[in-house]
mmCIF file of C-alpha atoms and ligand atoms in Angstrom:
data_model
loop_
_atom_site.group_PDB
_atom_site.id
_atom_site.type_symbol
_atom_site.label_atom_id
_atom_site.label_comp_id
_atom_site.label_asym_id
_atom_site.label_seq_id
_atom_site.Cartn_x
_atom_site.Cartn_y
_atom_site.Cartn_z
ATOM 1 C CA MET A 61 19.594 -14.375 -7.007
ATOM 2 C CA ALA A 62 18.426 -15.304 -10.459
ATOM 3 C CA LYS A 63 17.215 -12.037 -11.986
ATOM 4 C CA ASP A 64 15.199 -13.786 -14.686
ATOM 5 C CA TRP A 65 13.106 -15.845 -12.266
ATOM 6 C CA LYS A 66 9.396 -15.378 -12.776
ATOM 7 C CA LYS A 67 7.222 -13.692 -10.170
ATOM 8 C CA ARG A 68 6.121 -16.755 -8.209
ATOM 9 C CA THR A 69 9.654 -18.133 -7.994
ATOM 10 C CA LYS A 70 10.951 -14.817 -6.695
ATOM 11 C CA LEU A 71 8.155 -14.714 -4.118
ATOM 12 C CA VAL A 72 9.240 -18.064 -2.689
ATOM 13 C CA HIS A 73 13.044 -17.797 -2.954
ATOM 14 C CA ALA A 74 14.310 -14.232 -3.508
ATOM 15 C CA GLY A 75 16.363 -12.772 -0.685
ATOM 16 C CA SER A 76 16.695 -16.075 1.216
ATOM 17 C CA ARG A 77 19.665 -16.319 3.596
ATOM 18 C CA ARG A 78 20.479 -19.621 5.296
ATOM 19 C CA SER A 79 22.374 -19.983 8.554
ATOM 20 C CA GLN A 80 24.905 -22.778 9.177
ATOM 21 C CA TYR A 81 21.953 -25.078 10.037
ATOM 22 C CA GLY A 82 20.519 -25.002 6.534
ATOM 23 C CA GLU A 83 16.944 -24.357 7.675
ATOM 24 C CA VAL A 84 14.237 -24.604 4.984
ATOM 25 C CA SER A 85 11.970 -21.886 6.368
ATOM 26 C CA GLU A 86 13.607 -18.497 6.868
ATOM 27 C CA ALA A 87 15.057 -17.983 10.348
ATOM 28 C CA ILE A 88 13.815 -15.249 12.643
ATOM 29 C CA PHE A 89 16.920 -13.438 13.865
ATOM 30 C CA LEU A 90 15.285 -12.078 16.988
ATOM 31 C CA THR A 91 18.241 -9.957 18.022
ATOM 32 C CA GLN A 92 18.719 -6.215 18.369
ATOM 33 C CA GLY A 93 22.476 -6.395 17.845
ATOM 34 C CA PHE A 94 25.440 -8.398 16.540
ATOM 35 C CA VAL A 95 28.718 -9.533 18.150
ATOM 36 C CA TYR A 96 32.019 -8.596 16.477
ATOM 37 C CA ASP A 97 35.067 -10.893 16.494
ATOM 38 C CA SER A 98 37.369 -8.020 17.376
ATOM 39 C CA ALA A 99 37.488 -4.306 18.071
ATOM 40 C CA GLU A 100 38.928 -3.864 14.587
ATOM 41 C CA GLN A 101 35.978 -5.676 13.022
ATOM 42 C CA ALA A 102 33.520 -3.455 14.929
ATOM 43 C CA ALA A 103 35.369 -0.318 13.807
ATOM 44 C CA GLY A 104 35.445 -1.554 10.219
ATOM 45 C CA ARG A 105 31.738 -2.335 10.175
ATOM 46 C CA PHE A 106 30.797 1.110 11.504
ATOM 47 C CA GLU A 107 32.976 2.629 8.816
ATOM 48 C CA GLN A 108 31.340 0.621 6.006
ATOM 49 C CA ALA A 109 29.028 -2.336 6.595
ATOM 50 C CA GLY A 110 29.109 -4.927 3.816
ATOM 51 C CA ASP A 111 26.010 -6.383 2.169
ATOM 52 C CA ASP A 112 25.595 -9.180 4.676
ATOM 53 C CA GLU A 113 26.913 -7.346 7.746
ATOM 54 C CA PHE A 114 24.666 -5.881 10.410
ATOM 55 C CA ILE A 115 25.189 -3.451 13.275
ATOM 56 C CA TYR A 116 21.904 -2.796 15.051
ATOM 57 C CA ALA A 117 18.348 -3.844 14.236
ATOM 58 C CA ARG A 118 17.167 -0.248 13.839
ATOM 59 C CA TYR A 119 19.594 -0.085 10.877
ATOM 60 C CA GLY A 120 18.941 -3.578 9.547
ATOM 61 C CA ASN A 121 18.575 -7.245 10.499
ATOM 62 C CA PRO A 122 19.010 -10.452 8.455
ATOM 63 C CA THR A 123 15.303 -11.423 8.589
ATOM 64 C CA VAL A 124 14.248 -7.890 7.691
ATOM 65 C CA ARG A 125 16.812 -7.840 4.875
ATOM 66 C CA MET A 126 15.330 -11.050 3.448
ATOM 67 C CA PHE A 127 11.916 -9.384 3.321
ATOM 68 C CA GLU A 128 13.344 -6.208 1.748
ATOM 69 C CA GLU A 129 15.205 -8.157 -0.937
ATOM 70 C CA ARG A 130 12.199 -10.349 -1.717
ATOM 71 C CA ILE A 131 9.796 -7.454 -2.210
ATOM 72 C CA ALA A 132 12.401 -5.445 -4.140
ATOM 73 C CA ALA A 133 12.802 -8.432 -6.498
ATOM 74 C CA LEU A 134 9.037 -8.633 -6.963
ATOM 75 C CA GLU A 135 8.643 -4.908 -7.601
ATOM 76 C CA GLY A 136 11.706 -4.630 -9.821
ATOM 77 C CA ALA A 137 13.218 -2.050 -7.463
ATOM 78 C CA GLU A 138 16.952 -1.637 -6.854
ATOM 79 C CA ASP A 139 16.477 -1.532 -3.103
ATOM 80 C CA ALA A 140 13.952 -1.312 -0.256
ATOM 81 C CA PHE A 141 13.709 -0.390 3.422
ATOM 82 C CA ALA A 142 11.101 -2.022 5.663
ATOM 83 C CA THR A 143 9.238 -0.069 8.328
ATOM 84 C CA ALA A 144 7.126 -0.714 11.412
ATOM 85 C CA SER A 145 3.869 0.257 9.668
ATOM 86 C CA GLY A 146 2.577 1.631 6.405
ATOM 87 C CA MET A 147 2.378 5.095 7.933
ATOM 88 C CA ALA A 148 6.025 4.922 9.069
ATOM 89 C CA ALA A 149 6.800 4.174 5.404
ATOM 90 C CA VAL A 150 4.732 7.089 4.024
ATOM 91 C CA ASN A 151 6.177 9.480 6.605
ATOM 92 C CA ALA A 152 9.771 8.396 5.961
ATOM 93 C CA ALA A 153 9.388 8.429 2.172
ATOM 94 C CA LEU A 154 8.200 12.061 2.260
ATOM 95 C CA SER A 155 10.047 13.501 5.273
ATOM 96 C CA SER A 156 13.408 12.119 4.158
ATOM 97 C CA LEU A 157 12.989 13.899 0.825
ATOM 98 C CA LEU A 158 11.561 17.296 1.784
ATOM 99 C CA LYS A 159 12.717 20.421 3.554
ATOM 100 C CA ALA A 160 11.204 23.820 4.433
ATOM 101 C CA GLY A 161 10.382 25.829 1.325
ATOM 102 C CA ASP A 162 9.716 22.796 -0.879
ATOM 103 C CA HIS A 163 6.423 22.402 -2.720
ATOM 104 C CA VAL A 164 4.437 19.151 -2.993
ATOM 105 C CA VAL A 165 1.503 18.370 -5.268
ATOM 106 C CA SER A 166 -0.761 15.616 -3.985
ATOM 107 C CA ALA A 167 -3.918 13.883 -5.112
ATOM 108 C CA ARG A 168 -6.685 14.854 -2.681
ATOM 109 C CA ALA A 169 -8.306 11.416 -2.387
ATOM 110 C CA LEU A 170 -6.046 9.963 0.297
ATOM 111 C CA PHE A 171 -6.069 7.542 3.200
ATOM 112 C CA GLY A 172 -6.827 9.659 6.316
ATOM 113 C CA SER A 173 -3.381 9.328 7.905
ATOM 114 C CA CYS A 174 -1.620 10.165 4.612
ATOM 115 C CA LEU A 175 -3.760 13.301 4.446
ATOM 116 C CA TYR A 176 -2.694 14.127 8.020
ATOM 117 C CA ILE A 177 1.007 13.905 7.095
ATOM 118 C CA LEU A 178 0.561 16.170 4.075
ATOM 119 C CA GLU A 179 -1.913 18.628 5.604
ATOM 120 C CA GLU A 180 -0.742 18.828 9.205
ATOM 121 C CA VAL A 181 2.830 17.552 9.551
ATOM 122 C CA LEU A 182 4.695 18.680 6.432
ATOM 123 C CA THR A 183 3.053 22.110 6.387
ATOM 124 C CA ARG A 184 4.132 22.661 10.014
ATOM 125 C CA PHE A 185 7.727 22.312 8.841
ATOM 126 C CA GLY A 186 7.320 24.828 6.026
ATOM 127 C CA VAL A 187 6.443 22.548 3.126
ATOM 128 C CA ASP A 188 3.781 23.985 0.826
ATOM 129 C CA VAL A 189 1.206 21.420 -0.338
ATOM 130 C CA THR A 190 -1.262 21.765 -3.243
ATOM 131 C CA PHE A 191 -4.095 19.230 -3.520
ATOM 132 C CA VAL A 192 -5.575 18.284 -6.891
ATOM 133 C CA ASP A 193 -8.230 15.948 -8.263
ATOM 134 C CA GLY A 194 -5.912 13.050 -9.109
ATOM 135 C CA THR A 195 -7.941 11.979 -12.142
ATOM 136 C CA ASP A 196 -7.721 15.431 -13.788
ATOM 137 C CA LEU A 197 -4.397 15.819 -15.649
ATOM 138 C CA ASP A 198 -5.022 19.554 -16.230
ATOM 139 C CA GLN A 199 -5.097 20.100 -12.476
ATOM 140 C CA TRP A 200 -1.754 18.291 -12.088
ATOM 141 C CA ARG A 201 -0.256 20.418 -14.886
ATOM 142 C CA ALA A 202 -1.569 23.669 -13.395
ATOM 143 C CA ALA A 203 -0.279 22.849 -9.915
ATOM 144 C CA MET A 204 3.363 22.190 -10.898
ATOM 145 C CA ARG A 205 5.949 24.839 -9.991
ATOM 146 C CA PRO A 206 9.697 25.077 -10.494
ATOM 147 C CA ASP A 207 10.090 24.387 -6.744
ATOM 148 C CA THR A 208 7.827 21.301 -6.797
ATOM 149 C CA LYS A 209 10.008 18.687 -5.164
ATOM 150 C CA ALA A 210 7.601 15.774 -4.902
ATOM 151 C CA VAL A 211 4.292 14.448 -6.120
ATOM 152 C CA PHE A 212 2.234 12.125 -3.930
ATOM 153 C CA LEU A 213 -0.669 9.920 -4.917
ATOM 154 C CA GLU A 214 -2.474 6.692 -4.161
ATOM 155 C CA SER A 215 -2.492 4.771 -7.442
ATOM 156 C CA MET A 216 -5.998 3.555 -6.580
ATOM 157 C CA SER A 217 -7.795 5.671 -4.002
ATOM 158 C CA ASN A 218 -9.593 4.620 -0.855
ATOM 159 C CA PRO A 219 -12.582 4.105 -0.701
ATOM 160 C CA THR A 220 -13.830 5.424 -4.055
ATOM 161 C CA LEU A 221 -11.304 3.422 -6.119
ATOM 162 C CA GLU A 222 -10.290 6.216 -8.482
ATOM 163 C CA VAL A 223 -7.399 5.068 -10.643
ATOM 164 C CA ILE A 224 -4.742 7.616 -11.504
ATOM 165 C CA ASP A 225 -3.068 7.742 -14.922
ATOM 166 C CA LEU A 226 0.416 7.185 -13.513
ATOM 167 C CA PRO A 227 2.508 7.500 -16.706
ATOM 168 C CA SER A 228 0.919 10.878 -17.508
ATOM 169 C CA VAL A 229 1.247 12.253 -13.965
ATOM 170 C CA ALA A 230 4.858 11.027 -13.790
ATOM 171 C CA LYS A 231 5.662 12.759 -17.075
ATOM 172 C CA ILE A 232 4.158 16.044 -15.838
ATOM 173 C CA ALA A 233 6.049 15.757 -12.538
ATOM 174 C CA HIS A 234 9.373 14.844 -14.123
ATOM 175 C CA GLU A 235 9.228 17.923 -16.359
ATOM 176 C CA VAL A 236 9.833 20.046 -13.238
ATOM 177 C CA GLY A 237 12.177 17.460 -11.712
ATOM 178 C CA ALA A 238 9.763 16.326 -8.988
ATOM 179 C CA THR A 239 10.070 12.898 -7.359
ATOM 180 C CA VAL A 240 6.938 10.760 -7.833
ATOM 181 C CA VAL A 241 5.973 8.963 -4.610
ATOM 182 C CA VAL A 242 3.178 6.419 -4.990
ATOM 183 C CA ASP A 243 1.201 4.765 -2.185
ATOM 184 C CA ASN A 244 0.403 1.523 -3.937
ATOM 185 C CA VAL A 245 -1.662 -0.357 -1.333
ATOM 186 C CA PHE A 246 -4.879 -0.785 -3.327
ATOM 187 C CA THR A 247 -3.001 -1.782 -6.492
ATOM 188 C CA THR A 248 -1.166 -4.497 -4.489
ATOM 189 C CA PRO A 249 2.425 -5.615 -5.208
ATOM 190 C CA VAL A 250 0.971 -8.343 -7.449
ATOM 191 C CA PHE A 251 -0.661 -5.984 -9.969
ATOM 192 C CA SER A 252 1.790 -3.103 -9.525
ATOM 193 C CA ARG A 253 3.962 -1.911 -12.358
ATOM 194 C CA ALA A 254 4.393 1.480 -10.704
ATOM 195 C CA LEU A 255 8.167 1.783 -11.171
ATOM 196 C CA GLU A 256 7.920 0.733 -14.810
ATOM 197 C CA LEU A 257 5.091 3.286 -15.316
ATOM 198 C CA GLY A 258 7.131 6.200 -13.969
ATOM 199 C CA ALA A 259 7.017 6.188 -10.160
ATOM 200 C CA ASP A 260 10.319 6.945 -8.453
ATOM 201 C CA VAL A 261 9.367 5.762 -4.982
ATOM 202 C CA VAL A 262 6.752 3.128 -4.126
ATOM 203 C CA VAL A 263 5.281 2.718 -0.653
ATOM 204 C CA TYR A 264 3.244 -0.169 0.765
ATOM 205 C CA SER A 265 1.411 -0.829 3.951
ATOM 206 C CA ALA A 266 2.471 -4.468 4.338
ATOM 207 C CA THR A 267 -0.372 -4.778 6.850
ATOM 208 C CA LYS A 268 -2.736 -5.224 3.913
ATOM 209 C CA HIS A 269 -2.160 -7.802 1.124
ATOM 210 C CA ILE A 270 1.476 -8.619 1.993
ATOM 211 C CA ASP A 271 0.587 -10.094 5.371
ATOM 212 C CA GLY A 272 -2.883 -10.804 4.025
ATOM 213 C CA GLN A 273 -3.946 -12.601 7.170
ATOM 214 C CA GLY A 274 -4.430 -9.729 9.591
ATOM 215 C CA ARG A 275 -1.528 -10.558 11.921
ATOM 216 C CA ALA A 276 0.967 -7.711 11.887
ATOM 217 C CA LEU A 277 1.523 -4.048 11.026
ATOM 218 C CA GLY A 278 4.309 -3.286 8.595
ATOM 219 C CA GLY A 279 5.407 -1.145 5.688
ATOM 220 C CA VAL A 280 8.076 -0.824 3.044
ATOM 221 C CA VAL A 281 9.558 1.893 0.820
ATOM 222 C CA LEU A 282 11.111 0.943 -2.531
ATOM 223 C CA GLY A 283 13.237 2.946 -4.946
ATOM 224 C CA THR A 284 16.678 3.340 -6.459
ATOM 225 C CA ARG A 285 19.680 2.223 -4.391
ATOM 226 C CA ASP A 286 20.816 5.835 -4.284
ATOM 227 C CA TYR A 287 17.501 7.081 -2.821
ATOM 228 C CA VAL A 288 17.100 4.177 -0.385
ATOM 229 C CA ARG A 289 20.660 4.219 0.968
ATOM 230 C CA LYS A 290 21.480 7.948 0.838
ATOM 231 C CA THR A 291 18.137 9.661 1.503
ATOM 232 C CA LEU A 292 15.747 7.184 3.148
ATOM 233 C CA GLU A 293 17.997 4.953 5.266
ATOM 234 C CA PRO A 294 19.654 7.765 7.260
ATOM 235 C CA TYR A 295 16.197 9.184 8.069
ATOM 236 C CA ILE A 296 14.661 5.874 9.214
ATOM 237 C CA LYS A 297 17.695 4.557 11.023
ATOM 238 C CA HIS A 298 18.076 7.710 13.093
ATOM 239 C CA THR A 299 14.384 8.413 13.737
ATOM 240 C CA GLY A 300 13.240 4.835 14.465
ATOM 241 C CA GLY A 301 10.367 3.143 12.710
ATOM 242 C CA ALA A 302 12.293 0.087 11.489
ATOM 243 C CA MET A 303 10.413 -3.217 11.044
ATOM 244 C CA SER A 304 10.844 -5.865 13.745
ATOM 245 C CA PRO A 305 12.468 -9.200 12.761
ATOM 246 C CA PHE A 306 9.357 -11.108 13.813
ATOM 247 C CA THR A 307 7.147 -8.921 11.602
ATOM 248 C CA ALA A 308 9.590 -9.349 8.721
ATOM 249 C CA TRP A 309 9.240 -13.112 9.038
ATOM 250 C CA VAL A 310 5.430 -12.870 8.958
ATOM 251 C CA MET A 311 5.669 -10.663 5.858
ATOM 252 C CA LEU A 312 8.191 -12.984 4.148
ATOM 253 C CA LYS A 313 5.777 -15.863 4.608
ATOM 254 C CA GLY A 314 2.977 -13.626 3.323
ATOM 255 C CA LEU A 315 4.945 -12.915 0.154
ATOM 256 C CA GLU A 316 5.245 -16.656 -0.576
ATOM 257 C CA THR A 317 1.475 -16.884 -1.153
ATOM 258 C CA ILE A 318 0.570 -13.309 -2.157
ATOM 259 C CA ASP A 319 0.300 -13.963 -5.881
ATOM 260 C CA LEU A 320 -2.130 -16.880 -5.383
ATOM 261 C CA ARG A 321 -4.168 -15.004 -2.781
ATOM 262 C CA VAL A 322 -4.469 -11.676 -4.590
ATOM 263 C CA HIS A 323 -5.425 -13.275 -7.912
ATOM 264 C CA ALA A 324 -8.136 -15.318 -6.172
ATOM 265 C CA GLN A 325 -9.399 -12.224 -4.318
ATOM 266 C CA ALA A 326 -9.420 -10.132 -7.501
ATOM 267 C CA ASP A 327 -11.337 -12.841 -9.387
ATOM 268 C CA SER A 328 -13.940 -12.996 -6.608
ATOM 269 C CA ALA A 329 -14.164 -9.186 -6.512
ATOM 270 C CA LEU A 330 -14.920 -9.101 -10.243
ATOM 271 C CA ALA A 331 -17.523 -11.871 -9.947
ATOM 272 C CA LEU A 332 -19.204 -10.027 -7.067
ATOM 273 C CA ALA A 333 -19.120 -6.663 -8.837
ATOM 274 C CA ARG A 334 -20.722 -8.237 -11.915
ATOM 275 C CA ALA A 335 -23.408 -9.939 -9.822
ATOM 276 C CA LEU A 336 -24.210 -6.699 -7.988
ATOM 277 C CA GLU A 337 -24.104 -4.301 -10.944
ATOM 278 C CA GLY A 338 -27.599 -3.047 -11.773
ATOM 279 C CA ASP A 339 -29.184 -4.213 -8.499
ATOM 280 C CA ASN A 340 -31.982 -1.750 -7.787
ATOM 281 C CA ARG A 341 -31.006 -1.322 -4.121
ATOM 282 C CA LEU A 342 -27.685 0.188 -5.183
ATOM 283 C CA GLU A 343 -26.959 3.675 -6.419
ATOM 284 C CA ARG A 344 -23.578 2.529 -7.782
ATOM 285 C CA VAL A 345 -21.180 -0.402 -7.817
ATOM 286 C CA ILE A 346 -17.620 0.927 -7.875
ATOM 287 C CA PHE A 347 -15.013 -1.500 -9.178
ATOM 288 C CA PRO A 348 -12.213 -0.598 -11.636
ATOM 289 C CA GLY A 349 -12.655 -3.968 -13.365
ATOM 290 C CA LEU A 350 -16.161 -3.025 -14.575
ATOM 291 C CA PRO A 351 -16.380 -1.215 -17.943
ATOM 292 C CA ALA A 352 -18.739 1.331 -16.292
ATOM 293 C CA HIS A 353 -15.946 2.532 -13.974
ATOM 294 C CA PRO A 354 -14.808 6.051 -15.043
ATOM 295 C CA GLN A 355 -11.141 4.995 -15.217
ATOM 296 C CA HIS A 356 -11.723 1.431 -16.426
ATOM 297 C CA GLU A 357 -9.401 1.851 -19.406
ATOM 298 C CA VAL A 358 -6.629 3.435 -17.345
ATOM 299 C CA ALA A 359 -6.991 0.626 -14.806
ATOM 300 C CA MET A 360 -6.819 -2.111 -17.417
ATOM 301 C CA ALA A 361 -3.787 -0.515 -19.073
ATOM 302 C CA GLN A 362 -1.915 -0.265 -15.760
ATOM 303 C CA LEU A 363 -3.098 -3.323 -13.866
ATOM 304 C CA GLU A 364 -3.823 -6.855 -14.843
ATOM 305 C CA LYS A 365 -7.079 -6.999 -12.853
ATOM 306 C CA GLY A 366 -9.440 -4.580 -11.089
ATOM 307 C CA GLY A 367 -8.098 -5.111 -7.580
ATOM 308 C CA THR A 368 -9.515 -6.810 -4.502
ATOM 309 C CA VAL A 369 -11.840 -4.104 -3.151
ATOM 310 C CA ILE A 370 -15.321 -3.085 -4.283
ATOM 311 C CA SER A 371 -17.378 -0.179 -3.010
ATOM 312 C CA LEU A 372 -21.169 -0.092 -3.029
ATOM 313 C CA ASP A 373 -23.256 3.048 -2.768
ATOM 314 C CA LEU A 374 -26.509 1.921 -1.134
ATOM 315 C CA LYS A 375 -29.798 3.694 -1.708
ATOM 316 C CA GLY A 376 -31.134 4.875 1.656
ATOM 317 C CA GLY A 377 -27.926 6.420 3.006
ATOM 318 C CA GLN A 378 -26.350 5.622 6.357
ATOM 319 C CA GLU A 379 -29.428 3.838 7.697
ATOM 320 C CA ALA A 380 -29.383 1.365 4.814
ATOM 321 C CA ALA A 381 -25.614 0.997 5.090
ATOM 322 C CA PHE A 382 -25.783 0.163 8.803
ATOM 323 C CA ARG A 383 -28.586 -2.367 8.227
ATOM 324 C CA PHE A 384 -26.516 -3.961 5.467
ATOM 325 C CA LEU A 385 -23.398 -4.185 7.673
ATOM 326 C CA ASN A 386 -25.320 -5.593 10.625
ATOM 327 C CA ALA A 387 -27.008 -8.257 8.487
ATOM 328 C CA LEU A 388 -23.781 -9.701 7.035
ATOM 329 C CA ARG A 389 -22.882 -13.110 8.489
ATOM 330 C CA ILE A 390 -19.626 -14.047 6.742
ATOM 331 C CA VAL A 391 -18.224 -10.626 5.872
ATOM 332 C CA VAL A 392 -16.925 -9.076 9.109
ATOM 333 C CA ILE A 393 -17.179 -5.404 10.078
ATOM 334 C CA SER A 394 -13.631 -4.072 10.460
ATOM 335 C CA ASN A 395 -11.292 -1.657 8.708
ATOM 336 C CA ASN A 396 -8.354 -3.640 7.369
ATOM 337 C CA LEU A 397 -8.221 -4.741 3.738
ATOM 338 C CA GLY A 398 -6.425 -7.349 1.669
ATOM 339 C CA ASP A 399 -7.185 -9.946 4.363
ATOM 340 C CA ALA A 400 -8.165 -13.588 3.779
ATOM 341 C CA LYS A 401 -11.383 -12.707 5.598
ATOM 342 C CA SER A 402 -13.802 -10.468 3.697
ATOM 343 C CA ILE A 403 -14.186 -7.176 5.528
ATOM 344 C CA VAL A 404 -16.823 -4.470 5.247
ATOM 345 C CA THR A 405 -16.238 -0.841 6.260
ATOM 346 C CA HIS A 406 -18.537 2.196 6.461
ATOM 347 C CA PRO A 407 -16.042 4.990 5.612
ATOM 348 C CA THR A 408 -18.281 7.954 6.576
ATOM 349 C CA THR A 409 -18.466 6.904 10.233
ATOM 350 C CA THR A 410 -15.050 5.236 10.595
ATOM 351 C CA THR A 411 -11.985 5.707 8.369
ATOM 352 C CA HIS A 412 -13.179 9.059 6.998
ATOM 353 C CA GLN A 413 -15.031 10.308 10.093
ATOM 354 C CA ARG A 414 -12.434 13.052 10.629
ATOM 355 C CA LEU A 415 -13.348 14.784 7.328
ATOM 356 C CA THR A 416 -16.065 17.430 7.052
ATOM 357 C CA ASP A 417 -19.315 16.621 5.189
ATOM 358 C CA GLU A 418 -18.112 18.893 2.401
ATOM 359 C CA GLN A 419 -14.739 17.127 2.083
ATOM 360 C CA ARG A 420 -16.490 13.756 1.951
ATOM 361 C CA GLU A 421 -18.871 15.022 -0.713
ATOM 362 C CA VAL A 422 -15.989 16.251 -2.892
ATOM 363 C CA LEU A 423 -14.392 12.806 -2.582
ATOM 364 C CA GLY A 424 -17.641 10.998 -3.389
ATOM 365 C CA ILE A 425 -17.871 9.387 0.057
ATOM 366 C CA SER A 426 -21.628 9.379 0.557
ATOM 367 C CA PRO A 427 -23.371 8.149 3.741
ATOM 368 C CA GLY A 428 -24.589 5.078 1.828
ATOM 369 C CA LEU A 429 -21.096 4.059 0.685
ATOM 370 C CA VAL A 430 -19.681 0.775 1.985
ATOM 371 C CA ARG A 431 -16.283 -0.673 1.128
ATOM 372 C CA ILE A 432 -15.846 -4.423 0.841
ATOM 373 C CA SER A 433 -12.399 -5.984 0.871
ATOM 374 C CA VAL A 434 -12.963 -9.320 -0.809
ATOM 375 C CA GLY A 435 -11.325 -12.273 0.935
ATOM 376 C CA LEU A 436 -10.647 -15.889 0.164
ATOM 377 C CA GLU A 437 -14.003 -17.430 1.100
ATOM 378 C CA ASP A 438 -15.973 -19.464 -1.439
ATOM 379 C CA ILE A 439 -17.472 -17.048 -3.961
ATOM 380 C CA ASP A 440 -20.937 -18.638 -3.763
ATOM 381 C CA ASP A 441 -21.048 -18.210 0.024
ATOM 382 C CA LEU A 442 -19.836 -14.616 -0.276
ATOM 383 C CA THR A 443 -22.360 -13.726 -2.965
ATOM 384 C CA ALA A 444 -25.197 -15.310 -0.973
ATOM 385 C CA ASP A 445 -24.143 -13.429 2.170
ATOM 386 C CA ILE A 446 -24.076 -10.070 0.414
ATOM 387 C CA PHE A 447 -27.445 -10.609 -1.290
ATOM 388 C CA GLN A 448 -29.148 -11.736 1.934
ATOM 389 C CA ALA A 449 -27.782 -8.584 3.624
ATOM 390 C CA LEU A 450 -29.165 -6.443 0.782
ATOM 391 C CA ASP A 451 -32.522 -8.176 1.285
ATOM 392 C CA ALA A 452 -32.367 -7.233 4.965
ATOM 393 C CA ILE A 453 -32.231 -3.492 4.189
HETATM 394 C C1 PLP B 899 -3.573 1.140 5.494
HETATM 395 C C2 PLP B 899 -3.023 2.151 4.600
HETATM 396 C C3 PLP B 899 -1.937 2.936 4.994
HETATM 397 C C4 PLP B 899 -1.315 2.839 6.364
HETATM 398 O O1 PLP B 899 -0.779 1.599 6.665
HETATM 399 P P1 PLP B 899 -0.608 1.065 8.173
HETATM 400 O O2 PLP B 899 0.125 -0.215 7.984
HETATM 401 O O3 PLP B 899 -1.972 0.919 8.745
HETATM 402 O O4 PLP B 899 0.195 2.084 8.911
HETATM 403 C C5 PLP B 899 -1.458 3.870 4.092
HETATM 404 N N1 PLP B 899 -2.016 4.035 2.874
HETATM 405 C C6 PLP B 899 -3.065 3.292 2.464
HETATM 406 C C7 PLP B 899 -3.633 3.520 1.114
HETATM 407 C C8 PLP B 899 -3.612 2.328 3.313
HETATM 408 O O5 PLP B 899 -4.656 1.614 2.904
#
């Protein structure tokens, strides 16, 4: 594969494998296993499988490998392992790395299921976890210990869109030898430079922008070849959680168009945020691409654009938020993001329902907060829909 290909060329061609039929579109190798020519060949492959040799789909599959190589090329990672969902990826990235007695420092503004893994699962196996305000570098510094093995953060948090200063956090973590694991969903693989900025391990829910059309669950973990093959792969291949070949094909096709889609979504998100900023029915418009955002400069230094999600804090709390959601005609009420369809979510009563009022308050998730994942619809239609729903409050 040409290493110096530009992003869009990699997204269309990197990792491609053609069968003897020379198909144009990547084949779906819908098989759990592989036939060996001889007993000797089987024995040899179990001893050491070559780059293009497969044993069992839980360990790897040609369609899945194409997806892993394509996203690794995009991200500039040495290697990648694809998983059945984003949560399988987060769990494997952390569980493969940690053991009882290890310490982890994590940003506190996390996707609910990530919080569950850190708070409930890892601690049950004797891992000590300290939570910090991810935007406060002094808190990161104070939390580090000689036994800190890993640092975990979402580069842009859900749903309040805090952006973490990744180079600074990575520097603080590396001083004690901790591995920096970044959940990069909101940044998207298009705007990510996480590895270049100091992350050691990058995790995606492929369910979001990589599929981008709401069809399949998937995830991927990226890192050095040493980490992926020696630490991560043994964990995933023996505990399950590998991506299915059909899902890998959906995700491969998603990668072909991701750059076009995400740029269009980010441009619409900025246009919407600008149109909404200052509207007197809103307490706040949260979008990292707006100069008023508290981490606007960090965001612009790390990402090319402000992302594809905006959050609005409506005056009038939950009642206003529900009226707004129910009045939308184009934007659908759901909880995915990164989709071609614009999606609105009320975090307090859905994705963050499990938290206490106090936890939500600390995270800035007020009852009037709504999250909008901006899709690919015409920007004029989207803007009109959102303003007519604001009128309906
Ligand atoms: C959706 C999401 C996940 C989980 O991904 P699934 O594919 O739903 O398992 C993890 N982290 C973040 C930030 C997410 O948005």
